[in-house]
Amino acid sequence: MIYYVEDDKNVRELAVYALSHAGIEVEGLADDEEFRAACARRRPDVVVLDIMLPGTDGLEILRRIRQTPGLSRVPVMMVTAKSTELDIVTALDEGADEYLTKPYGMMEMVSRVRALLRRASDWGAEPTDDGAIAVGPLSVCLERREATCGSEPLSLTAREFDLLAYFMQSPGTVFSREDLLRQVWGWSFGGGSRTVDAHVLTLRQKLGDHADMIETVRGVGYRLREE
Protein backbone atom coordinates (compact mmCIF):
# COMPACT_ATOMS: atom_id res chain seq x y z
CA MET A 1 0.00 0.00 0.00
CA ILE A 2 1.26 3.45 -1.00
CA TYR A 3 0.09 6.54 0.89
CA TYR A 4 0.38 9.62 -1.31
CA VAL A 5 0.04 12.76 0.85
CA GLU A 6 -0.63 15.87 -1.27
CA ASP A 7 -2.97 18.77 -0.55
CA ASP A 8 -3.43 19.76 -4.21
CA LYS A 9 -6.46 17.69 -5.23
CA ASN A 10 -5.67 17.74 -8.96
CA VAL A 11 -2.07 16.61 -8.47
CA ARG A 12 -3.11 13.98 -5.91
CA GLU A 13 -5.81 12.49 -8.11
CA LEU A 14 -3.52 12.38 -11.14
CA ALA A 15 -0.77 10.62 -9.17
CA VAL A 16 -3.24 8.15 -7.65
CA TYR A 17 -4.61 7.40 -11.12
CA ALA A 18 -1.10 6.83 -12.53
CA LEU A 19 -0.07 4.51 -9.70
CA SER A 20 -3.36 2.59 -9.78
CA HIS A 21 -3.12 2.24 -13.57
CA ALA A 22 0.37 0.75 -13.04
CA GLY A 23 -1.12 -1.91 -10.76
CA ILE A 24 0.06 -0.35 -7.50
CA GLU A 25 -2.31 -0.15 -4.54
CA VAL A 26 -2.46 3.49 -3.45
CA GLU A 27 -4.52 5.83 -1.30
CA GLY A 28 -4.46 9.60 -1.73
CA LEU A 29 -4.47 11.71 1.44
CA ALA A 30 -4.83 15.48 1.78
CA ASP A 31 -3.04 16.23 5.05
CA ASP A 32 -1.47 14.91 8.25
CA GLU A 33 -4.81 14.19 9.89
CA GLU A 34 -5.85 11.87 7.06
CA PHE A 35 -2.37 10.32 7.03
CA ARG A 36 -2.52 9.53 10.75
CA ALA A 37 -5.94 7.92 10.35
CA ALA A 38 -4.75 5.83 7.39
CA CYS A 39 -1.67 4.61 9.31
CA ALA A 40 -3.92 3.58 12.19
CA ARG A 41 -5.91 1.42 9.78
CA ARG A 42 -2.97 -0.07 7.87
CA ARG A 43 0.81 0.25 7.82
CA PRO A 44 2.03 1.60 4.46
CA ASP A 45 4.76 -0.04 2.40
CA VAL A 46 5.93 3.31 1.00
CA VAL A 47 4.96 6.92 1.75
CA VAL A 48 5.07 9.67 -0.90
CA LEU A 49 4.98 12.95 0.99
CA ASP A 50 4.64 16.51 -0.24
CA ILE A 51 6.75 18.96 1.78
CA MET A 52 4.42 21.98 1.52
CA LEU A 53 1.30 20.79 3.35
CA PRO A 54 -1.21 22.86 5.34
CA GLY A 55 -0.83 22.57 9.11
CA THR A 56 1.87 19.98 9.77
CA ASP A 57 4.34 20.11 6.89
CA GLY A 58 5.95 17.14 5.20
CA LEU A 59 9.31 17.42 6.98
CA GLU A 60 7.63 17.32 10.39
CA ILE A 61 5.62 14.28 9.33
CA LEU A 62 8.84 12.65 8.11
CA ARG A 63 10.54 13.27 11.47
CA ARG A 64 7.60 11.65 13.25
CA ILE A 65 7.66 8.64 10.91
CA ARG A 66 11.34 8.05 11.67
CA GLN A 67 10.61 8.13 15.41
CA THR A 68 7.53 5.89 15.35
CA PRO A 69 7.97 2.15 16.00
CA GLY A 70 6.46 0.17 13.16
CA LEU A 71 6.88 3.06 10.72
CA SER A 72 10.51 4.07 11.22
CA ARG A 73 11.83 1.86 8.39
CA VAL A 74 9.08 2.60 5.87
CA PRO A 75 10.66 4.14 2.72
CA VAL A 76 9.64 7.77 2.23
CA MET A 77 9.88 9.82 -0.96
CA MET A 78 9.57 13.58 -0.53
CA VAL A 79 7.90 15.63 -3.26
CA THR A 80 8.74 19.31 -3.41
CA ALA A 81 8.66 22.34 -5.67
CA LYS A 82 11.95 23.36 -4.06
CA SER A 83 15.00 22.08 -5.92
CA THR A 84 17.97 23.82 -4.29
CA GLU A 85 20.73 21.63 -2.92
CA LEU A 86 19.99 22.82 0.64
CA ASP A 87 16.33 21.80 0.40
CA ILE A 88 17.24 18.38 -0.95
CA VAL A 89 19.97 17.77 1.62
CA THR A 90 17.64 18.86 4.43
CA ALA A 91 15.05 16.27 3.37
CA LEU A 92 17.70 13.54 3.11
CA ASP A 93 19.19 14.47 6.49
CA GLU A 94 15.75 14.15 8.07
CA GLY A 95 15.57 10.55 6.83
CA ALA A 96 14.01 10.70 3.37
CA ASP A 97 15.02 7.82 1.10
CA GLU A 98 14.20 9.66 -2.10
CA TYR A 99 12.98 12.98 -3.40
CA LEU A 100 11.14 14.20 -6.48
CA THR A 101 10.96 17.82 -7.60
CA LYS A 102 7.89 19.38 -9.21
CA PRO A 103 6.95 19.40 -11.98
CA TYR A 104 7.60 15.70 -12.55
CA GLY A 105 6.48 13.13 -15.09
CA MET A 106 4.03 10.46 -13.98
CA MET A 107 6.14 7.68 -15.53
CA GLU A 108 9.17 8.80 -13.54
CA MET A 109 7.14 8.95 -10.32
CA VAL A 110 5.76 5.45 -10.88
CA SER A 111 9.24 4.09 -11.64
CA ARG A 112 10.68 5.54 -8.45
CA VAL A 113 7.82 4.21 -6.34
CA ARG A 114 8.33 0.75 -7.82
CA ALA A 115 12.04 0.92 -6.95
CA LEU A 116 11.17 1.80 -3.35
CA LEU A 117 8.67 -1.07 -3.19
CA ARG A 118 11.32 -3.52 -4.42
CA ARG A 119 13.77 -2.24 -1.83
CA ALA A 120 11.17 -2.44 0.93
CA SER A 121 10.56 -6.06 -0.05
CA ASP A 122 14.30 -6.79 0.07
CA TRP A 123 14.56 -5.33 3.57
CA GLY A 124 11.95 -7.76 4.81
CA ALA A 125 13.71 -10.83 3.38
CA GLU A 126 15.42 -13.31 5.68
CA PRO A 127 19.20 -12.96 5.41
CA THR A 128 21.24 -16.07 4.65
CA ASP A 129 24.40 -14.98 6.47
CA ASP A 130 25.84 -12.15 8.50
CA GLY A 131 27.07 -10.30 5.43
CA ALA A 132 29.62 -8.18 7.33
CA ILE A 133 31.99 -6.12 5.15
CA ALA A 134 34.93 -4.02 6.35
CA VAL A 135 37.07 -1.56 4.40
CA GLY A 136 39.57 0.44 6.44
CA PRO A 137 37.68 2.12 9.32
CA LEU A 138 34.30 1.40 7.72
CA SER A 139 32.18 -1.64 8.47
CA VAL A 140 28.66 -2.62 7.43
CA CYS A 141 26.54 -5.58 8.51
CA LEU A 142 24.06 -6.37 5.76
CA GLU A 143 21.92 -8.57 7.99
CA ARG A 144 21.38 -6.00 10.73
CA ARG A 145 21.70 -3.04 8.35
CA GLU A 146 24.20 -1.41 10.69
CA ALA A 147 27.24 0.64 9.76
CA THR A 148 30.16 1.91 11.79
CA CYS A 149 33.08 4.24 11.16
CA GLY A 150 35.91 3.37 13.49
CA SER A 151 34.12 2.48 16.71
CA GLU A 152 31.26 4.93 16.13
CA PRO A 153 27.88 3.82 14.75
CA LEU A 154 26.66 5.70 11.68
CA SER A 155 23.10 7.00 11.59
CA LEU A 156 22.24 6.44 7.92
CA THR A 157 19.03 6.56 5.96
CA ALA A 158 18.10 3.35 4.18
CA ARG A 159 19.35 4.75 0.87
CA GLU A 160 22.63 6.00 2.37
CA PHE A 161 23.22 2.53 3.84
CA ASP A 162 22.53 0.86 0.49
CA LEU A 163 24.90 3.26 -1.27
CA LEU A 164 27.71 2.76 1.24
CA ALA A 165 27.28 -1.02 1.21
CA TYR A 166 27.39 -1.05 -2.59
CA PHE A 167 30.63 0.93 -2.62
CA MET A 168 32.14 -1.33 0.03
CA GLN A 169 31.46 -4.51 -1.93
CA SER A 170 33.82 -3.27 -4.66
CA PRO A 171 36.42 -0.90 -3.14
CA GLY A 172 38.52 0.85 -5.76
CA THR A 173 35.93 0.34 -8.50
CA VAL A 174 34.73 3.50 -10.21
CA PHE A 175 30.96 3.70 -10.64
CA SER A 176 29.25 6.19 -12.91
CA ARG A 177 26.16 7.96 -11.65
CA GLU A 178 24.12 5.90 -14.11
CA ASP A 179 25.60 2.67 -12.64
CA LEU A 180 24.64 3.76 -9.13
CA LEU A 181 21.14 4.80 -10.16
CA ARG A 182 20.60 1.42 -11.80
CA GLN A 183 22.14 -0.76 -9.07
CA VAL A 184 21.28 1.13 -5.86
CA TRP A 185 18.11 3.00 -6.83
CA GLY A 186 16.75 0.46 -9.31
CA TRP A 187 16.16 3.12 -11.95
CA SER A 188 16.41 2.23 -15.61
CA PHE A 189 16.49 5.79 -16.97
CA GLY A 190 18.85 8.75 -16.80
CA GLY A 191 18.40 12.24 -15.45
CA GLY A 192 18.91 11.48 -11.77
CA SER A 193 22.57 12.43 -11.35
CA ARG A 194 21.69 15.08 -8.78
CA THR A 195 20.06 12.37 -6.67
CA VAL A 196 23.36 10.50 -6.54
CA ASP A 197 25.37 13.65 -5.84
CA ALA A 198 23.05 14.70 -3.01
CA HIS A 199 23.27 11.28 -1.32
CA VAL A 200 27.05 11.18 -1.68
CA LEU A 201 27.21 14.64 -0.09
CA THR A 202 25.15 13.63 2.96
CA LEU A 203 27.03 10.32 3.27
CA ARG A 204 30.36 12.14 3.28
CA GLN A 205 29.10 14.50 5.95
CA LYS A 206 28.25 11.54 8.18
CA LEU A 207 31.66 9.93 7.62
CA GLY A 208 33.25 13.03 9.17
CA ASP A 209 37.05 12.78 9.20
CA HIS A 210 36.84 9.82 6.80
CA ALA A 211 34.69 11.63 4.21
CA ASP A 212 37.57 11.46 1.72
CA MET A 213 37.18 7.67 1.51
CA ILE A 214 34.46 8.33 -1.09
CA GLU A 215 36.41 9.83 -3.95
CA THR A 216 35.09 11.80 -6.89
CA VAL A 217 36.51 10.65 -10.22
CA ARG A 218 36.17 13.71 -12.39
CA GLY A 219 34.03 13.18 -15.46
CA VAL A 220 33.11 9.63 -14.44
CA GLY A 221 31.55 9.18 -10.99
CA TYR A 222 32.59 7.91 -7.58
CA ARG A 223 34.57 5.16 -5.90
CA LEU A 224 35.41 3.99 -2.39
CA ARG A 225 39.11 4.35 -1.73
CA GLU A 226 40.93 1.07 -1.19
CA GLU A 227 42.71 0.76 2.14
PDB file of N, CA and C in Angstrom, residues 123-187:
ATOM      1  N   TRP A 123      14.245  -5.525   2.155  1.00  0.00           N
ATOM      2  CA  TRP A 123      14.563  -5.330   3.567  1.00  0.00           C
ATOM      3  C   TRP A 123      13.850  -6.352   4.434  1.00  0.00           C
ATOM      4  N   GLY A 124      12.694  -6.811   4.000  1.00  0.00           N
ATOM      5  CA  GLY A 124      11.947  -7.758   4.809  1.00  0.00           C
ATOM      6  C   GLY A 124      12.377  -9.194   4.594  1.00  0.00           C
ATOM      7  N   ALA A 125      13.289  -9.460   3.670  1.00  0.00           N
ATOM      8  CA  ALA A 125      13.710 -10.827   3.383  1.00  0.00           C
ATOM      9  C   ALA A 125      14.602 -11.367   4.487  1.00  0.00           C
ATOM     10  N   GLU A 126      14.556 -12.673   4.692  1.00  0.00           N
ATOM     11  CA  GLU A 126      15.417 -13.306   5.677  1.00  0.00           C
ATOM     12  C   GLU A 126      16.831 -13.406   5.134  1.00  0.00           C
ATOM     13  N   PRO A 127      17.821 -12.886   5.865  1.00  0.00           N
ATOM     14  CA  PRO A 127      19.200 -12.964   5.407  1.00  0.00           C
ATOM     15  C   PRO A 127      19.731 -14.382   5.505  1.00  0.00           C
ATOM     16  N   THR A 128      20.658 -14.733   4.631  1.00  0.00           N
ATOM     17  CA  THR A 128      21.237 -16.072   4.645  1.00  0.00           C
ATOM     18  C   THR A 128      22.532 -16.131   5.437  1.00  0.00           C
ATOM     19  N   ASP A 129      23.192 -14.996   5.657  1.00  0.00           N
ATOM     20  CA  ASP A 129      24.402 -14.982   6.465  1.00  0.00           C
ATOM     21  C   ASP A 129      24.571 -13.587   7.044  1.00  0.00           C
ATOM     22  N   ASP A 130      25.625 -13.417   7.804  1.00  0.00           N
ATOM     23  CA  ASP A 130      25.838 -12.153   8.495  1.00  0.00           C
ATOM     24  C   ASP A 130      26.100 -11.015   7.526  1.00  0.00           C
ATOM     25  N   GLY A 131      26.836 -11.297   6.450  1.00  0.00           N
ATOM     26  CA  GLY A 131      27.073 -10.296   5.427  1.00  0.00           C
ATOM     27  C   GLY A 131      27.882  -9.106   5.885  1.00  0.00           C
ATOM     28  N   ALA A 132      28.794  -9.294   6.841  1.00  0.00           N
ATOM     29  CA  ALA A 132      29.620  -8.184   7.326  1.00  0.00           C
ATOM     30  C   ALA A 132      30.730  -7.873   6.329  1.00  0.00           C
ATOM     31  N   ILE A 133      30.949  -6.583   6.065  1.00  0.00           N
ATOM     32  CA  ILE A 133      31.990  -6.123   5.149  1.00  0.00           C
ATOM     33  C   ILE A 133      32.765  -5.022   5.857  1.00  0.00           C
ATOM     34  N   ALA A 134      34.096  -5.058   5.749  1.00  0.00           N
ATOM     35  CA  ALA A 134      34.931  -4.025   6.351  1.00  0.00           C
ATOM     36  C   ALA A 134      35.928  -3.511   5.318  1.00  0.00           C
ATOM     37  N   VAL A 135      36.073  -2.204   5.250  1.00  0.00           N
ATOM     38  CA  VAL A 135      37.071  -1.559   4.402  1.00  0.00           C
ATOM     39  C   VAL A 135      37.667  -0.424   5.229  1.00  0.00           C
ATOM     40  N   GLY A 136      38.933  -0.564   5.603  1.00  0.00           N
ATOM     41  CA  GLY A 136      39.569   0.440   6.439  1.00  0.00           C
ATOM     42  C   GLY A 136      38.779   0.633   7.718  1.00  0.00           C
ATOM     43  N   PRO A 137      38.425   1.875   8.080  1.00  0.00           N
ATOM     44  CA  PRO A 137      37.680   2.116   9.322  1.00  0.00           C
ATOM     45  C   PRO A 137      36.184   1.869   9.185  1.00  0.00           C
ATOM     46  N   LEU A 138      35.738   1.568   7.963  1.00  0.00           N
ATOM     47  CA  LEU A 138      34.303   1.399   7.721  1.00  0.00           C
ATOM     48  C   LEU A 138      33.897  -0.064   7.813  1.00  0.00           C
ATOM     49  N   SER A 139      32.728  -0.289   8.386  1.00  0.00           N
ATOM     50  CA  SER A 139      32.181  -1.638   8.468  1.00  0.00           C
ATOM     51  C   SER A 139      30.675  -1.575   8.314  1.00  0.00           C
ATOM     52  N   VAL A 140      30.115  -2.514   7.537  1.00  0.00           N
ATOM     53  CA  VAL A 140      28.658  -2.619   7.430  1.00  0.00           C
ATOM     54  C   VAL A 140      28.253  -4.066   7.670  1.00  0.00           C
ATOM     55  N   CYS A 141      27.132  -4.255   8.333  1.00  0.00           N
ATOM     56  CA  CYS A 141      26.539  -5.578   8.509  1.00  0.00           C
ATOM     57  C   CYS A 141      25.239  -5.588   7.719  1.00  0.00           C
ATOM     58  N   LEU A 142      25.220  -6.352   6.645  1.00  0.00           N
ATOM     59  CA  LEU A 142      24.057  -6.365   5.758  1.00  0.00           C
ATOM     60  C   LEU A 142      22.832  -6.961   6.439  1.00  0.00           C
ATOM     61  N   GLU A 143      23.046  -7.929   7.328  1.00  0.00           N
ATOM     62  CA  GLU A 143      21.916  -8.573   7.993  1.00  0.00           C
ATOM     63  C   GLU A 143      21.207  -7.607   8.934  1.00  0.00           C
ATOM     64  N   ARG A 144      21.977  -6.915   9.749  1.00  0.00           N
ATOM     65  CA  ARG A 144      21.378  -6.002  10.730  1.00  0.00           C
ATOM     66  C   ARG A 144      21.208  -4.591  10.185  1.00  0.00           C
ATOM     67  N   ARG A 145      21.747  -4.361   8.971  1.00  0.00           N
ATOM     68  CA  ARG A 145      21.701  -3.043   8.353  1.00  0.00           C
ATOM     69  C   ARG A 145      22.279  -1.994   9.298  1.00  0.00           C
ATOM     70  N   GLU A 146      23.471  -2.310   9.793  1.00  0.00           N
ATOM     71  CA  GLU A 146      24.195  -1.412  10.686  1.00  0.00           C
ATOM     72  C   GLU A 146      25.532  -1.057  10.061  1.00  0.00           C
ATOM     73  N   ALA A 147      25.957   0.173  10.278  1.00  0.00           N
ATOM     74  CA  ALA A 147      27.239   0.635   9.755  1.00  0.00           C
ATOM     75  C   ALA A 147      28.001   1.368  10.844  1.00  0.00           C
ATOM     76  N   THR A 148      29.311   1.209  10.842  1.00  0.00           N
ATOM     77  CA  THR A 148      30.159   1.913  11.793  1.00  0.00           C
ATOM     78  C   THR A 148      31.341   2.531  11.062  1.00  0.00           C
ATOM     79  N   CYS A 149      31.860   3.603  11.643  1.00  0.00           N
ATOM     80  CA  CYS A 149      33.083   4.243  11.156  1.00  0.00           C
ATOM     81  C   CYS A 149      34.014   4.329  12.347  1.00  0.00           C
ATOM     82  N   GLY A 150      35.100   3.538  12.302  1.00  0.00           N
ATOM     83  CA  GLY A 150      35.913   3.371  13.490  1.00  0.00           C
ATOM     84  C   GLY A 150      35.095   2.595  14.509  1.00  0.00           C
ATOM     85  N   SER A 151      34.936   3.139  15.679  1.00  0.00           N
ATOM     86  CA  SER A 151      34.115   2.480  16.705  1.00  0.00           C
ATOM     87  C   SER A 151      32.759   3.157  16.857  1.00  0.00           C
ATOM     88  N   GLU A 152      32.481   4.165  16.002  1.00  0.00           N
ATOM     89  CA  GLU A 152      31.256   4.934  16.135  1.00  0.00           C
ATOM     90  C   GLU A 152      30.177   4.442  15.165  1.00  0.00           C
ATOM     91  N   PRO A 153      28.969   4.203  15.664  1.00  0.00           N
ATOM     92  CA  PRO A 153      27.879   3.824  14.751  1.00  0.00           C
ATOM     93  C   PRO A 153      27.489   4.997  13.860  1.00  0.00           C
ATOM     94  N   LEU A 154      27.110   4.691  12.630  1.00  0.00           N
ATOM     95  CA  LEU A 154      26.657   5.705  11.680  1.00  0.00           C
ATOM     96  C   LEU A 154      25.136   5.697  11.619  1.00  0.00           C
ATOM     97  N   SER A 155      24.545   6.873  11.721  1.00  0.00           N
ATOM     98  CA  SER A 155      23.097   6.995  11.589  1.00  0.00           C
ATOM     99  C   SER A 155      22.782   7.318  10.133  1.00  0.00           C
ATOM    100  N   LEU A 156      22.448   6.285   9.358  1.00  0.00           N
ATOM    101  CA  LEU A 156      22.236   6.436   7.922  1.00  0.00           C
ATOM    102  C   LEU A 156      20.779   6.197   7.562  1.00  0.00           C
ATOM    103  N   THR A 157      20.323   6.905   6.542  1.00  0.00           N
ATOM    104  CA  THR A 157      19.029   6.564   5.961  1.00  0.00           C
ATOM    105  C   THR A 157      19.178   5.232   5.222  1.00  0.00           C
ATOM    106  N   ALA A 158      18.051   4.631   4.885  1.00  0.00           N
ATOM    107  CA  ALA A 158      18.103   3.351   4.177  1.00  0.00           C
ATOM    108  C   ALA A 158      18.879   3.474   2.868  1.00  0.00           C
ATOM    109  N   ARG A 159      18.672   4.579   2.151  1.00  0.00           N
ATOM    110  CA  ARG A 159      19.353   4.754   0.866  1.00  0.00           C
ATOM    111  C   ARG A 159      20.847   4.988   1.063  1.00  0.00           C
ATOM    112  N   GLU A 160      21.205   5.768   2.084  1.00  0.00           N
ATOM    113  CA  GLU A 160      22.625   5.997   2.366  1.00  0.00           C
ATOM    114  C   GLU A 160      23.317   4.682   2.714  1.00  0.00           C
ATOM    115  N   PHE A 161      22.640   3.841   3.493  1.00  0.00           N
ATOM    116  CA  PHE A 161      23.223   2.535   3.836  1.00  0.00           C
ATOM    117  C   PHE A 161      23.433   1.702   2.578  1.00  0.00           C
ATOM    118  N   ASP A 162      22.425   1.645   1.716  1.00  0.00           N
ATOM    119  CA  ASP A 162      22.533   0.861   0.487  1.00  0.00           C
ATOM    120  C   ASP A 162      23.686   1.358  -0.387  1.00  0.00           C
ATOM    121  N   LEU A 163      23.838   2.676  -0.463  1.00  0.00           N
ATOM    122  CA  LEU A 163      24.899   3.260  -1.275  1.00  0.00           C
ATOM    123  C   LEU A 163      26.268   2.918  -0.702  1.00  0.00           C
ATOM    124  N   LEU A 164      26.431   3.086   0.608  1.00  0.00           N
ATOM    125  CA  LEU A 164      27.713   2.761   1.241  1.00  0.00           C
ATOM    126  C   LEU A 164      28.034   1.277   1.090  1.00  0.00           C
ATOM    127  N   ALA A 165      27.050   0.414   1.324  1.00  0.00           N
ATOM    128  CA  ALA A 165      27.276  -1.025   1.210  1.00  0.00           C
ATOM    129  C   ALA A 165      27.671  -1.406  -0.214  1.00  0.00           C
ATOM    130  N   TYR A 166      27.055  -0.755  -1.201  1.00  0.00           N
ATOM    131  CA  TYR A 166      27.386  -1.055  -2.593  1.00  0.00           C
ATOM    132  C   TYR A 166      28.824  -0.662  -2.898  1.00  0.00           C
ATOM    133  N   PHE A 167      29.237   0.518  -2.447  1.00  0.00           N
ATOM    134  CA  PHE A 167      30.628   0.931  -2.622  1.00  0.00           C
ATOM    135  C   PHE A 167      31.576  -0.070  -1.958  1.00  0.00           C
ATOM    136  N   MET A 168      31.229  -0.501  -0.748  1.00  0.00           N
ATOM    137  CA  MET A 168      32.141  -1.331   0.033  1.00  0.00           C
ATOM    138  C   MET A 168      32.286  -2.739  -0.521  1.00  0.00           C
ATOM    139  N   GLN A 169      31.337  -3.183  -1.317  1.00  0.00           N
ATOM    140  CA  GLN A 169      31.456  -4.510  -1.926  1.00  0.00           C
ATOM    141  C   GLN A 169      32.475  -4.526  -3.067  1.00  0.00           C
ATOM    142  N   SER A 170      32.836  -3.337  -3.571  1.00  0.00           N
ATOM    143  CA  SER A 170      33.821  -3.268  -4.664  1.00  0.00           C
ATOM    144  C   SER A 170      34.731  -2.059  -4.464  1.00  0.00           C
ATOM    145  N   PRO A 171      35.541  -2.050  -3.385  1.00  0.00           N
ATOM    146  CA  PRO A 171      36.417  -0.899  -3.144  1.00  0.00           C
ATOM    147  C   PRO A 171      37.395  -0.706  -4.297  1.00  0.00           C
ATOM    148  N   GLY A 172      37.614   0.538  -4.665  1.00  0.00           N
ATOM    149  CA  GLY A 172      38.523   0.851  -5.759  1.00  0.00           C
ATOM    150  C   GLY A 172      37.853   0.899  -7.114  1.00  0.00           C
ATOM    151  N   THR A 173      36.650   0.336  -7.226  1.00  0.00           N
ATOM    152  CA  THR A 173      35.934   0.340  -8.500  1.00  0.00           C
ATOM    153  C   THR A 173      35.232   1.677  -8.702  1.00  0.00           C
ATOM    154  N   VAL A 174      35.381   2.229  -9.893  1.00  0.00           N
ATOM    155  CA  VAL A 174      34.732   3.500 -10.206  1.00  0.00           C
ATOM    156  C   VAL A 174      33.340   3.220 -10.772  1.00  0.00           C
ATOM    157  N   PHE A 175      32.342   3.858 -10.179  1.00  0.00           N
ATOM    158  CA  PHE A 175      30.963   3.703 -10.640  1.00  0.00           C
ATOM    159  C   PHE A 175      30.467   5.029 -11.196  1.00  0.00           C
ATOM    160  N   SER A 176      29.879   4.985 -12.368  1.00  0.00           N
ATOM    161  CA  SER A 176      29.247   6.189 -12.906  1.00  0.00           C
ATOM    162  C   SER A 176      27.954   6.444 -12.148  1.00  0.00           C
ATOM    163  N   ARG A 177      27.437   7.649 -12.277  1.00  0.00           N
ATOM    164  CA  ARG A 177      26.159   7.961 -11.646  1.00  0.00           C
ATOM    165  C   ARG A 177      25.058   7.070 -12.197  1.00  0.00           C
ATOM    166  N   GLU A 178      25.129   6.767 -13.495  1.00  0.00           N
ATOM    167  CA  GLU A 178      24.116   5.896 -14.107  1.00  0.00           C
ATOM    168  C   GLU A 178      24.204   4.482 -13.524  1.00  0.00           C
ATOM    169  N   ASP A 179      25.430   3.988 -13.276  1.00  0.00           N
ATOM    170  CA  ASP A 179      25.596   2.673 -12.641  1.00  0.00           C
ATOM    171  C   ASP A 179      24.928   2.656 -11.272  1.00  0.00           C
ATOM    172  N   LEU A 180      25.179   3.700 -10.490  1.00  0.00           N
ATOM    173  CA  LEU A 180      24.642   3.761  -9.134  1.00  0.00           C
ATOM    174  C   LEU A 180      23.123   3.883  -9.141  1.00  0.00           C
ATOM    175  N   LEU A 181      22.592   4.681 -10.055  1.00  0.00           N
ATOM    176  CA  LEU A 181      21.138   4.797 -10.159  1.00  0.00           C
ATOM    177  C   LEU A 181      20.508   3.443 -10.485  1.00  0.00           C
ATOM    178  N   ARG A 182      21.147   2.709 -11.376  1.00  0.00           N
ATOM    179  CA  ARG A 182      20.597   1.422 -11.798  1.00  0.00           C
ATOM    180  C   ARG A 182      20.715   0.372 -10.691  1.00  0.00           C
ATOM    181  N   GLN A 183      21.879   0.307 -10.020  1.00  0.00           N
ATOM    182  CA  GLN A 183      22.136  -0.755  -9.066  1.00  0.00           C
ATOM    183  C   GLN A 183      21.612  -0.464  -7.662  1.00  0.00           C
ATOM    184  N   VAL A 184      21.687   0.786  -7.226  1.00  0.00           N
ATOM    185  CA  VAL A 184      21.280   1.132  -5.861  1.00  0.00           C
ATOM    186  C   VAL A 184      19.836   1.621  -5.817  1.00  0.00           C
ATOM    187  N   TRP A 185      19.462   2.439  -6.809  1.00  0.00           N
ATOM    188  CA  TRP A 185      18.106   2.995  -6.828  1.00  0.00           C
ATOM    189  C   TRP A 185      17.126   2.105  -7.601  1.00  0.00           C
ATOM    190  N   GLY A 186      17.631   1.289  -8.505  1.00  0.00           N
ATOM    191  CA  GLY A 186      16.752   0.459  -9.313  1.00  0.00           C
ATOM    192  C   GLY A 186      16.113   1.200 -10.459  1.00  0.00           C
ATOM    193  N   TRP A 187      16.706   2.352 -10.840  1.00  0.00           N
ATOM    194  CA  TRP A 187      16.158   3.119 -11.952  1.00  0.00           C
ATOM    195  C   TRP A 187      16.735   2.620 -13.260  1.00  0.00           C
TER     196      TRP A 187
END
